Coordinates of C-alpha atoms and ligand atoms in Angstrom, one line a residue:
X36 CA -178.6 223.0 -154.2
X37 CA -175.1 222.6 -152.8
X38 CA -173.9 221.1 -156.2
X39 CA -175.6 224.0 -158.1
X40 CA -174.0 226.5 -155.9
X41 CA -170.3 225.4 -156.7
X42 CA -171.0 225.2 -160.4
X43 CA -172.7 228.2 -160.6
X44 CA -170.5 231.1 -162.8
X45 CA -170.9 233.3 -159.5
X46 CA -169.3 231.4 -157.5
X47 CA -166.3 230.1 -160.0
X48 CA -165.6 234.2 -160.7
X49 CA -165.2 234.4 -157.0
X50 CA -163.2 231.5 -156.6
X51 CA -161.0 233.0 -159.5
X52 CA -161.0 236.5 -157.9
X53 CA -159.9 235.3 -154.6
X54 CA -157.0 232.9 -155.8
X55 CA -155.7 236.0 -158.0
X56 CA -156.2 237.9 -155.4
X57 CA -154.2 235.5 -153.1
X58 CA -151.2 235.7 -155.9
X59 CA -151.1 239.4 -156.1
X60 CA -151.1 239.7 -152.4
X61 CA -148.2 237.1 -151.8
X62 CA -146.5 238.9 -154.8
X63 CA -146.7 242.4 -152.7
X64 CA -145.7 240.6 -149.6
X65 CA -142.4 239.2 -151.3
X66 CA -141.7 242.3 -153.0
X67 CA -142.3 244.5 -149.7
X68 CA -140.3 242.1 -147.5
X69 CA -137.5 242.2 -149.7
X70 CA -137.6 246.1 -149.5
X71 CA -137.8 246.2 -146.2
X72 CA -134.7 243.9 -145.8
X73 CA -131.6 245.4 -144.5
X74 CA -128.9 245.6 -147.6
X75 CA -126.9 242.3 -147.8
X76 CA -130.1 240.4 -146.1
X77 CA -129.6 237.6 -148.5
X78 CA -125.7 237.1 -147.7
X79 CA -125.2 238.3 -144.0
X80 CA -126.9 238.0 -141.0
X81 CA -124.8 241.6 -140.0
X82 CA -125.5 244.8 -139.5
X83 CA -125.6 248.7 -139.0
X84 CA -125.7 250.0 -135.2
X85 CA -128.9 252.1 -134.9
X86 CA -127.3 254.2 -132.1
X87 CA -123.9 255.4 -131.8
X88 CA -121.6 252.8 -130.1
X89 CA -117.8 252.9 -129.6
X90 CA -115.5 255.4 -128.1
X91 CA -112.4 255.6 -126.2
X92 CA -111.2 253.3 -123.7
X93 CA -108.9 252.1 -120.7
X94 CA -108.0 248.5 -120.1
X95 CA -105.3 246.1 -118.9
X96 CA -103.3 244.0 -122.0
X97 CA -102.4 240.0 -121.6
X98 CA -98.9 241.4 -119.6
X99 CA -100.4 243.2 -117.0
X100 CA -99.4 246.6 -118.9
X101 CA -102.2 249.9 -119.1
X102 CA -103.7 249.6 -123.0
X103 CA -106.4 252.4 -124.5
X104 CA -108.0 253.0 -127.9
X105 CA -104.7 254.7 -128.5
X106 CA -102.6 252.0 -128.6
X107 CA -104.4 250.1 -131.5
X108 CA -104.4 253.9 -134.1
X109 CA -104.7 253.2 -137.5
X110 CA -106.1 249.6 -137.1
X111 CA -109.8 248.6 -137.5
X112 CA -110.4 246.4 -134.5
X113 CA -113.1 243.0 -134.4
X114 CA -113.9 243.0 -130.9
X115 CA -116.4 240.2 -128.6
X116 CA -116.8 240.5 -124.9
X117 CA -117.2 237.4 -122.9
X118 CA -115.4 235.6 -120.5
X119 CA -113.0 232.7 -120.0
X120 CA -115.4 230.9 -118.2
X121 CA -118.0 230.7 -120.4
X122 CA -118.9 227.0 -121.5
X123 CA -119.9 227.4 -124.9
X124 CA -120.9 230.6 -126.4
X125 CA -117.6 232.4 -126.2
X126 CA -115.9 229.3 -127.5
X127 CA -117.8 229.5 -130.4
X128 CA -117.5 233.0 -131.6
X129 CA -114.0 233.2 -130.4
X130 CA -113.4 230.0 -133.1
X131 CA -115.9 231.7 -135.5
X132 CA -113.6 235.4 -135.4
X133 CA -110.4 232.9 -135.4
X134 CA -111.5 231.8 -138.7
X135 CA -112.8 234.3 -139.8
X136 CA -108.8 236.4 -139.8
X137 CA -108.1 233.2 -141.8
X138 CA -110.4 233.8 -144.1
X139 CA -109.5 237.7 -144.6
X140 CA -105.5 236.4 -144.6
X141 CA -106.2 234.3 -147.5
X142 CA -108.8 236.6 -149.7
X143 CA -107.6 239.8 -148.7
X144 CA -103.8 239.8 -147.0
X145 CA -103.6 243.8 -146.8
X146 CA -107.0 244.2 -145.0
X147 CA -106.4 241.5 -142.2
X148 CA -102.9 243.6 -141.7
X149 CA -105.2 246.2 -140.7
X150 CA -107.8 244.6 -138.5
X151 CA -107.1 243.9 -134.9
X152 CA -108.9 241.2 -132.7
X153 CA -109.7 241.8 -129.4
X154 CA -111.3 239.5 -126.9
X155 CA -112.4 241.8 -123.9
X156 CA -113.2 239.9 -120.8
X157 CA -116.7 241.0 -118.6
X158 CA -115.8 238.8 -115.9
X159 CA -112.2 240.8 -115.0
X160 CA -112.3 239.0 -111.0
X161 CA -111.2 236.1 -112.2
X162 CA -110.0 236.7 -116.2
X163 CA -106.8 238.4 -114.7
X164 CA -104.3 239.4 -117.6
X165 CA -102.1 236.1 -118.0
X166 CA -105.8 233.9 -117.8
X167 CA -107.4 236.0 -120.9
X168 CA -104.2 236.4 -122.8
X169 CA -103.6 233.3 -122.9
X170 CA -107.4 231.8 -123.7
X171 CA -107.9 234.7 -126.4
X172 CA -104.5 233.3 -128.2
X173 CA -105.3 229.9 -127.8
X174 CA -108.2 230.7 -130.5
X175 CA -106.2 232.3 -132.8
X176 CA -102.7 234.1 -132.1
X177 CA -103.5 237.6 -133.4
X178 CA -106.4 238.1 -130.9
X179 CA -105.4 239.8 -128.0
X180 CA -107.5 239.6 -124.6
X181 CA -107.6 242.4 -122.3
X182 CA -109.0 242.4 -119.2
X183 CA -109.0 245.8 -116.5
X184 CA -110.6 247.1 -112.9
X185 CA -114.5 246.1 -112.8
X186 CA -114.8 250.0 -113.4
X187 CA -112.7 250.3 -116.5
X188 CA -114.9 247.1 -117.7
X189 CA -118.3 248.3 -117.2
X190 CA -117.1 252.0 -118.9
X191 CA -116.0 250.1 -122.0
X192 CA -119.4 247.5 -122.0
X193 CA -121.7 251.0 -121.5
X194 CA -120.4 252.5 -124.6
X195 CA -120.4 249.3 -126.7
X196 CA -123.9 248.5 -124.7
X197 CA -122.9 245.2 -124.1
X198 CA -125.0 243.5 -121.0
X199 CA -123.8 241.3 -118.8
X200 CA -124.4 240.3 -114.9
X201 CA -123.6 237.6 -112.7
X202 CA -125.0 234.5 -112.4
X203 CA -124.5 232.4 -108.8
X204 CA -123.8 228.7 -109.1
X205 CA -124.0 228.4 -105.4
X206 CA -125.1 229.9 -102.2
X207 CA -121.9 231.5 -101.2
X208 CA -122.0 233.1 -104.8
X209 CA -118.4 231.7 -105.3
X210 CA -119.0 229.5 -108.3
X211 CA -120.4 231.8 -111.1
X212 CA -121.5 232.6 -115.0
X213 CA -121.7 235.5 -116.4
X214 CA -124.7 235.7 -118.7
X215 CA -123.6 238.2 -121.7
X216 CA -124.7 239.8 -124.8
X217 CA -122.9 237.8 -127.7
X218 CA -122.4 240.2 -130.7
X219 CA -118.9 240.9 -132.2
X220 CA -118.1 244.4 -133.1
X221 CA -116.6 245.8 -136.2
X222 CA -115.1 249.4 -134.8
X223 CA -113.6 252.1 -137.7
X224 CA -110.6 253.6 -137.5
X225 CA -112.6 256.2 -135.9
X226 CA -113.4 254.1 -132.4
X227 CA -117.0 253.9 -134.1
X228 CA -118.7 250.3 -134.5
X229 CA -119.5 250.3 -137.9
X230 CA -120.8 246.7 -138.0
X231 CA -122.5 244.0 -135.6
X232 CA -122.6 240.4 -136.2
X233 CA -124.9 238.2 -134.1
X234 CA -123.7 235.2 -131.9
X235 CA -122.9 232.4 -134.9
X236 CA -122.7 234.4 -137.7
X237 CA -121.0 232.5 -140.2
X238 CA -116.8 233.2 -140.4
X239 CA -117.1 233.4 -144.2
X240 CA -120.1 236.2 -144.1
X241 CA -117.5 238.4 -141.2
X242 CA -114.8 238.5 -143.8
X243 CA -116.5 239.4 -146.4
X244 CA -117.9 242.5 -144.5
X245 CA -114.9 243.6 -143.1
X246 CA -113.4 243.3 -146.9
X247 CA -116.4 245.5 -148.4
X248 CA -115.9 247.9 -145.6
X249 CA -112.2 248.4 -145.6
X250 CA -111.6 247.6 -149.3
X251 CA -113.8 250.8 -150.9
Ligands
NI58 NI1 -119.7 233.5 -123.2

């Protein structure tokens, strides 16, 4: 009966209409995902703000001397928050934006001349400006760290919506971590982030953007 049932031409039409089915459906699930993809999907793991972020702000340079917005005009800055602290996370994208101006110095000279890093510090009690100067340059020498009041840092984190807080290490609080958001911001000319690229995004992939972006 079973036999017969699996022979039967009913059964081998359905078999038939549900593995076409099955192909058309994966087809229209490739295709969809593939519109649905943000532009670039396949080469970058970066992207477009859905909110505004950026804007002006106050903060203390590696010397100890006031630095704003205004100070870095006509440059497109590359800018990660973290803190000197930080085990392995800032490391790593600090090394990842490091080689990542190599990579724009080598393909694209007259773009890097116009991009500034920044490495601004969320943990300003102890990154003083001599600790985060000197950290930010020891990951590549044109990335300047800035650090500023606890006020001036959590004006600059709202507008770039970066979160961070404290974590204690001990009871007294006096050993700490600061858990952070981990994105690195391309800002326009403007003060406007035009791009984001996740923690570990690949150096290669960040120059290329910035090159696209500042080369049309
Ligand atoms: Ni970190």
């Amino acid at each position: 009966m079973l036999r017969r049932a699996f022979a039967s031409p009913v059964f081998v039409a359905l078999l038939a209409g549900l593995i076409a089915a099955g192909i058309i459906g994966y087809t229209t699930f490739l295709y969809v995902s593939s519109q649905n993809a943000p532009a670039g999907f396949e080469r970058t793991t970066s992207f477009k703000p859905q909110i505004d972020l950026g804007g002006d702000f106050a903060l203390v340079d590696q010397t100890g001397e006031p630095v704003t917005n205004a100070d870095f005009e006509s440059k497109s800055l590359l800018i990660y928050f973290g803190f000197t602290y930080c085990p392995d996370i800032c490391p790593t994208d600090l090394a990842i934006v490091g080689a990542a101006m190599d990579d724009l110095a080598a393909k694209a000279p007259d773009i890097a001349e116009r991009v500034q890093p920044l490495f601004v510090t969320i943990d300003p009690e102890r990154d003083t400006p001599d600790v985060v100067g000197d950290y930010a340059s020891a990951f590549h020498p044109k990335i300047i760290g800035l650090t500023g009041t606890l006020e001036q840092v959590e004006d600059i984190a709202a507008k770039y919506r970066v979160f961070y807080s404290k974590r204690a290490l001990n009871e007294d609080g006096s050993e700490y971590l600061m858990d952070h958001s981990t994105f690195t911001y391309l800002v326009g000319e403007d003060g406007r982030v035009t791009t984001m690229f996740p923690h570990n995004t690949g150096p290669e992939e960040i120059s290329a953007v910035i090159a696209q972006e500042l080369g049309g």
